[in-house]
Amino acid sequence: MANIIAGFLVTAGIFFLIVGAIGLVRLPYFYTRLHAAGLCDTLGLLLTLAGLMVYQGLNLTSLKILIIAMFILLANPTATHTLFRAAYRAGLKPRGEG
C-alpha cells in the first residue's frame, strides 16, 4: 500500500514539474512565466519528496528528505519573490500597465 501511495505522489510531482516547464516555454510574458515556474516547481518538488519519504518509511533518510523539503518550502517562494521584485524595480512592467 505504501508503494502505491509513494508512486502516486511521485507521479503527481512529476506532473506538476512538467506543467511548470510547459508554462515556462508557452506563456508569453516574464511575470506569467515566473509565476508558473515558481508555483509548479515548489509543488512538484514537495510532492516528489513526499513520495520518496513514504517509500523510505520512517528512518534517517526520510528525516533528511523532510529537512530538504522544508528548505525548498522556504527557499523557492523567496527566490521567486526576489526575481519578481528585481524585475519590477529594473523597470519591467507587467502586461496591461503603461
XYZ file of C-alpha atoms in Angstrom:
98
model
C 0.000 0.000 0.000
C 2.869 2.384 0.792
C 4.351 1.755 -2.656
C 1.078 2.751 -4.317
C 0.865 5.978 -2.311
C 4.538 6.744 -2.987
C 4.060 6.107 -6.695
C 1.012 8.365 -6.799
C 2.857 11.205 -5.016
C 5.921 10.940 -7.248
C 3.732 10.822 -10.367
C 1.783 13.875 -9.217
C 5.054 15.691 -8.505
C 6.431 14.884 -11.949
C 3.153 16.044 -13.487
C 3.442 19.450 -11.817
C 7.100 19.762 -12.804
C 6.184 19.071 -16.438
C 3.293 21.571 -16.290
C 5.700 24.183 -14.905
C 8.181 23.508 -17.695
C 5.432 23.814 -20.308
C 4.258 27.056 -18.698
C 7.795 28.387 -18.772
C 8.016 27.738 -22.508
C 4.479 28.611 -23.606
C 3.479 31.632 -21.543
C 4.158 34.975 -23.244
C 5.432 37.328 -20.532
C 8.149 37.248 -17.900
C 5.827 37.551 -14.904
C 3.470 34.793 -16.056
C 6.412 32.518 -16.818
C 7.953 33.123 -13.430
C 4.615 32.555 -11.716
C 4.102 29.196 -13.421
C 7.658 28.073 -12.795
C 7.684 29.168 -9.146
C 4.416 27.533 -8.153
C 4.822 24.314 -10.096
C 8.446 23.791 -9.081
C 7.682 24.130 -5.402
C 4.609 21.895 -5.501
C 6.209 19.334 -7.813
C 9.347 19.019 -5.728
C 7.407 18.767 -2.469
C 5.117 16.051 -3.839
C 8.066 14.123 -5.246
C 9.955 14.347 -1.966
C 6.830 13.314 -0.044
C 6.584 10.248 -2.269
C 10.213 9.407 -1.561
C 9.595 9.793 2.165
C 6.622 7.421 2.029
C 8.662 4.934 0.013
C 11.562 5.044 2.520
C 9.412 4.672 5.615
C 10.366 6.116 8.974
C 14.142 6.234 9.145
C 17.044 8.670 8.991
C 16.798 9.031 5.215
C 13.190 10.221 5.385
C 14.188 12.732 8.063
C 16.868 14.107 5.741
C 14.324 14.321 2.909
C 11.974 16.197 5.258
C 14.708 18.723 6.044
C 15.343 19.204 2.321
C 11.597 19.675 1.736
C 11.418 22.305 4.472
C 14.342 24.164 2.898
C 12.657 24.051 -0.517
C 9.384 25.263 1.012
C 11.195 28.325 2.359
C 13.724 28.976 -0.419
C 11.691 28.604 -3.635
C 8.960 31.183 -2.865
C 11.589 33.576 -1.513
C 13.690 33.273 -4.672
C 10.639 33.712 -6.896
C 9.568 36.824 -4.999
C 13.092 38.231 -5.235
C 13.128 37.729 -9.010
C 9.717 39.388 -9.331
C 10.824 42.341 -7.281
C 14.148 42.758 -9.086
C 12.433 42.702 -12.486
C 9.849 45.251 -11.383
C 12.494 47.557 -9.919
C 14.522 47.234 -13.116
C 11.560 48.686 -14.991
C 9.934 45.608 -16.484
C 6.243 46.489 -16.362
C 3.526 43.851 -16.086
C 1.296 43.420 -19.132
C -1.532 45.954 -19.186
C 0.486 48.605 -17.354
C 1.821 51.509 -19.419
